[in-house]
CSV table of C-alpha atoms in Angstrom, one decimal:
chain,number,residue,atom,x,y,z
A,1,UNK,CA,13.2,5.6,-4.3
A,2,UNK,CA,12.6,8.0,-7.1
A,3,UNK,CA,10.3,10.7,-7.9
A,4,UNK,CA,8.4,10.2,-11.3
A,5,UNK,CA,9.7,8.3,-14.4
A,6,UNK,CA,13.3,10.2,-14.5
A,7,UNK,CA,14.2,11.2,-11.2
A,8,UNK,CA,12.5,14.5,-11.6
A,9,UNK,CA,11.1,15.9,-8.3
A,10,UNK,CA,7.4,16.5,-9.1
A,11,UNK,CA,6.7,17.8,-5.6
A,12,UNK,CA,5.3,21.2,-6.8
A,13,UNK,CA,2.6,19.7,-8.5
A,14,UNK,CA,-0.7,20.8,-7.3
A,15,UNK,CA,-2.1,17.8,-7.2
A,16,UNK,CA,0.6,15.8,-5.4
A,17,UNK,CA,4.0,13.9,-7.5
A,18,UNK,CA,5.1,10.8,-8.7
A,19,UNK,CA,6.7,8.0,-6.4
A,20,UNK,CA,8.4,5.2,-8.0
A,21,UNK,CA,9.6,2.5,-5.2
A,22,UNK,CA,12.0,-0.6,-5.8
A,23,UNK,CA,11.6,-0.6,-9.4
A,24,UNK,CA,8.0,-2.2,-8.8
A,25,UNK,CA,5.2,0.4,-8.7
A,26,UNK,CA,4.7,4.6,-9.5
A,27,UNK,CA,1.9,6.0,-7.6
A,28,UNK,CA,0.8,9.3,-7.5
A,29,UNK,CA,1.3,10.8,-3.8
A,30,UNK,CA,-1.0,13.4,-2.6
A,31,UNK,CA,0.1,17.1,-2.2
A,32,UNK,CA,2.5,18.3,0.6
A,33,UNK,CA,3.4,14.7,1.7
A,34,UNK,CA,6.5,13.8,3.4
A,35,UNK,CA,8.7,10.9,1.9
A,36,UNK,CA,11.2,9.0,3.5
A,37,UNK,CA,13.2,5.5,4.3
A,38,UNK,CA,12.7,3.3,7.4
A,39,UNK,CA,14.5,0.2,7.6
A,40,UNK,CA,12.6,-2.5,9.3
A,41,UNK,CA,14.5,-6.0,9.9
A,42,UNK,CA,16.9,-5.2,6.9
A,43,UNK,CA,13.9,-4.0,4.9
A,44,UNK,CA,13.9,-0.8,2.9
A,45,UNK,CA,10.0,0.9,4.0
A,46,UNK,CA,8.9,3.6,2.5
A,47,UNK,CA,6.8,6.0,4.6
A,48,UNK,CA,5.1,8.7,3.5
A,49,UNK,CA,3.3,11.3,6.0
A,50,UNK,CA,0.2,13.6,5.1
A,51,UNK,CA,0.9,17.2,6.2
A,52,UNK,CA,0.1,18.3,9.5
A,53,UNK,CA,-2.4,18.4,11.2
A,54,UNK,CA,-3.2,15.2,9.7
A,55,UNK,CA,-2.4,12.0,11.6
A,56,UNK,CA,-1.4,8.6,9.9
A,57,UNK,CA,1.6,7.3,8.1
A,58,UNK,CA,1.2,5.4,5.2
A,59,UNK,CA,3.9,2.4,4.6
A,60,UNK,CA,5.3,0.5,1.5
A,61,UNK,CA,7.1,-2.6,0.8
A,62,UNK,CA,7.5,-4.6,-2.7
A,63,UNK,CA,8.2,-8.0,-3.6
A,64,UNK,CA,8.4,-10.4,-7.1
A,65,UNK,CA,7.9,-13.4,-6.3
A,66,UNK,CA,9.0,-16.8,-8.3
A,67,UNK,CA,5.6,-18.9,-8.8
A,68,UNK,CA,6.3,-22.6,-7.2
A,69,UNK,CA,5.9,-25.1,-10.4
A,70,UNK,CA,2.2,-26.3,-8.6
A,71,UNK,CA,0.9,-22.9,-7.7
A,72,UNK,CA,-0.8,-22.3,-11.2
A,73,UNK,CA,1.7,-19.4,-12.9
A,74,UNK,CA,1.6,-16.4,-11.8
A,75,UNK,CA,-1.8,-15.6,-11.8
A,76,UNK,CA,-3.0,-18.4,-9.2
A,77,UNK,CA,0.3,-17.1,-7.2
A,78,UNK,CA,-1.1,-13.3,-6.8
A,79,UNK,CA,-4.5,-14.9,-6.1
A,80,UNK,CA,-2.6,-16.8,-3.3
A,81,UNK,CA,-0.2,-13.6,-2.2
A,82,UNK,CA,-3.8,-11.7,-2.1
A,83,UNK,CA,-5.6,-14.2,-0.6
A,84,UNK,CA,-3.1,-15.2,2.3
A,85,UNK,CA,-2.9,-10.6,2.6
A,86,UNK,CA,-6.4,-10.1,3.8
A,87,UNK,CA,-6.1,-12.4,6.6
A,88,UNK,CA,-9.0,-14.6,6.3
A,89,UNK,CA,-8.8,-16.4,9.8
A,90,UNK,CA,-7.5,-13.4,11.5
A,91,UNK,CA,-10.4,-11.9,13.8
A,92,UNK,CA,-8.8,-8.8,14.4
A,93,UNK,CA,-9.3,-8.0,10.4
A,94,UNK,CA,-12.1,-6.9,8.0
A,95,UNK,CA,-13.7,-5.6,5.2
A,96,UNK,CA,-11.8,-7.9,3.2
A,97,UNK,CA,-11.8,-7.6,-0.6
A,98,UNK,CA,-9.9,-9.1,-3.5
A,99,UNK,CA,-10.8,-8.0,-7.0
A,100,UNK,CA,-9.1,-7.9,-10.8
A,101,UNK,CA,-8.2,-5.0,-12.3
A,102,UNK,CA,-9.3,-4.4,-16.2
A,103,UNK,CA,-5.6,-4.2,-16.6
A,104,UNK,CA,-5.1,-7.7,-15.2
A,105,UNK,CA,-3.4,-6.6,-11.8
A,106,UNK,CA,-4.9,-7.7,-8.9
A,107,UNK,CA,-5.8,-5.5,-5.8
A,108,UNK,CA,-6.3,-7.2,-2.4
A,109,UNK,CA,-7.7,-4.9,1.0
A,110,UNK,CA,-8.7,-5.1,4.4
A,111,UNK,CA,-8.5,-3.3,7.1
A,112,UNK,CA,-7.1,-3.9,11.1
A,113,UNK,CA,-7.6,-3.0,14.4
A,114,UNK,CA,-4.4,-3.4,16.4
A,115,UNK,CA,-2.4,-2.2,19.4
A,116,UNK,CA,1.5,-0.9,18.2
A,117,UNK,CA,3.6,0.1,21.3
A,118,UNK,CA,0.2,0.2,23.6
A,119,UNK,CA,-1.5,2.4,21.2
A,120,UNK,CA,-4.6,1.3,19.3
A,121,UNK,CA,-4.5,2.1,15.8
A,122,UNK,CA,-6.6,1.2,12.4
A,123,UNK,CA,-4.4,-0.2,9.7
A,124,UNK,CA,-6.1,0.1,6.1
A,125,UNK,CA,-4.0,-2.8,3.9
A,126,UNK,CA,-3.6,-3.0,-0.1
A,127,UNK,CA,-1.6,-4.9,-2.3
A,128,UNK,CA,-1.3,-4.7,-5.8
A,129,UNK,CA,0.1,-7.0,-7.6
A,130,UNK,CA,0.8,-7.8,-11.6
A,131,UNK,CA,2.5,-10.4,-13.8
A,132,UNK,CA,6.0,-8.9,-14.8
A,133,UNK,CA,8.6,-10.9,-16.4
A,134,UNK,CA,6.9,-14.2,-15.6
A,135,UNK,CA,7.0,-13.2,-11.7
A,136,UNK,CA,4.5,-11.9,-9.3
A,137,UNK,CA,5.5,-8.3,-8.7
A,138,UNK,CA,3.8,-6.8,-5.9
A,139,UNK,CA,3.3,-3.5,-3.7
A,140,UNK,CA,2.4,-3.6,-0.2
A,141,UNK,CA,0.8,-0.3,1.2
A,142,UNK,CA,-0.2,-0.1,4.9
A,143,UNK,CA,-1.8,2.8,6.4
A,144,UNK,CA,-1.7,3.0,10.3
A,145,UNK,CA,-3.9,5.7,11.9
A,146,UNK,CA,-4.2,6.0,15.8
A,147,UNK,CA,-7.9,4.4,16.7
A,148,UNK,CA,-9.0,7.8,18.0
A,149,UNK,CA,-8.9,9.1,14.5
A,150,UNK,CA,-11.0,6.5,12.3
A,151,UNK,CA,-14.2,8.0,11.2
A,152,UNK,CA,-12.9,11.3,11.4
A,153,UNK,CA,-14.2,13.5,8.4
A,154,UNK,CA,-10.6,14.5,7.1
A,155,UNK,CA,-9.1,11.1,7.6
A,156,UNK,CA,-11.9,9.7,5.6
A,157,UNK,CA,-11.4,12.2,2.9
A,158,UNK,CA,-7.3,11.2,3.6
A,159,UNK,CA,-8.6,7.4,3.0
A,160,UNK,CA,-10.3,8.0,-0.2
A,161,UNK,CA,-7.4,9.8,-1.6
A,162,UNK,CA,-5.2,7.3,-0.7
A,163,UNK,CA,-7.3,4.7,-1.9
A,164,UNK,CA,-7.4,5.9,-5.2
A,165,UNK,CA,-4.2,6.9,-5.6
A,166,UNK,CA,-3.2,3.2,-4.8
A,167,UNK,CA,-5.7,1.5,-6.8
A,168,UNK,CA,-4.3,3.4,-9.6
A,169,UNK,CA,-0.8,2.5,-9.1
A,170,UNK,CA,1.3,0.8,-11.7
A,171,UNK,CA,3.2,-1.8,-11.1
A,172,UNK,CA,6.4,-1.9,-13.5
């Protein structure tokens, strides 16, 4: 993981600093957000907390993914990566949207009621994903919130933030 396009620690930034992940998307994080590494079943995760006393913790994985010769290039493979992310036969999941960015990359969402370690939490999804050097590169950003807090004015002012800062990410 690295902070903007050099390395450079833009954490002092008012409004928040650069995170580049994997070599596959920069994103702008909000102010006073902590950053670190989980690994998860040999996985590199970035997490990323709000400051306190906000709840949440907002995940991140990548991929870049080959397209199979019969899945229609790379664009009918994100269609299919997005498509097969917002869950469509899981009940537990909605607000399901997939849409096409005016800079080609795609952006998939949905949101998930669960129960992690006997807890109920809301997980808001996104993936973004672009065509990069003929392969599907993609960013995976999960944001788990315990069910108590959804609806919440700060955590929907949290959720917009996040939102756009994802939907404005680049993919490299």
């Amino acid at each position: 993981m690295t902070d903007g396009t050099n390395g450079t620690d833009f954490g002092g930034a008012p409004d928040g600093r650069d995170i580049g992940w994997a070599d596959t998307v920069r994103f702008r994080l909000p102010p006073g957000w902590a950053v670190d590494v989980e690994e998860v079943e040999g996985q590199a995760v970035g997490t990323f907390r709000p400051p306190p006393p906000a709840a949440g913790v907002l995940r991140l994985v990548t991929d870049r993914v080959v397209p199979r010769p019969d899945a229609g290039g790379v664009a009918g493979t994100l269609r299919e990566m997005a498509l097969r992310f917002v869950r469509p036969q899981d009940p537990r999941a909605g607000d399901r949207t997939v849409e096409q960015r005016e800079d080609g990359a795609v952006i998939a969402q949905a949101m998930m009621r669960t129960e992690e370690d006997g807890r109920a939490e809301t997980h808001y999804l996104w993936l973004v994903g672009a065509e990069r050097d003929a392969v599907a590169a993609v960013a995976m950003f999960s944001f788990a919130l315990p069910d108590l807090m959804d609806g919440d004015e700060s955590c929907a002012d949290m959720l917009g933030r996040i939102d756009d800062a994802i939907r404005s990410a680049e993919i490299l």
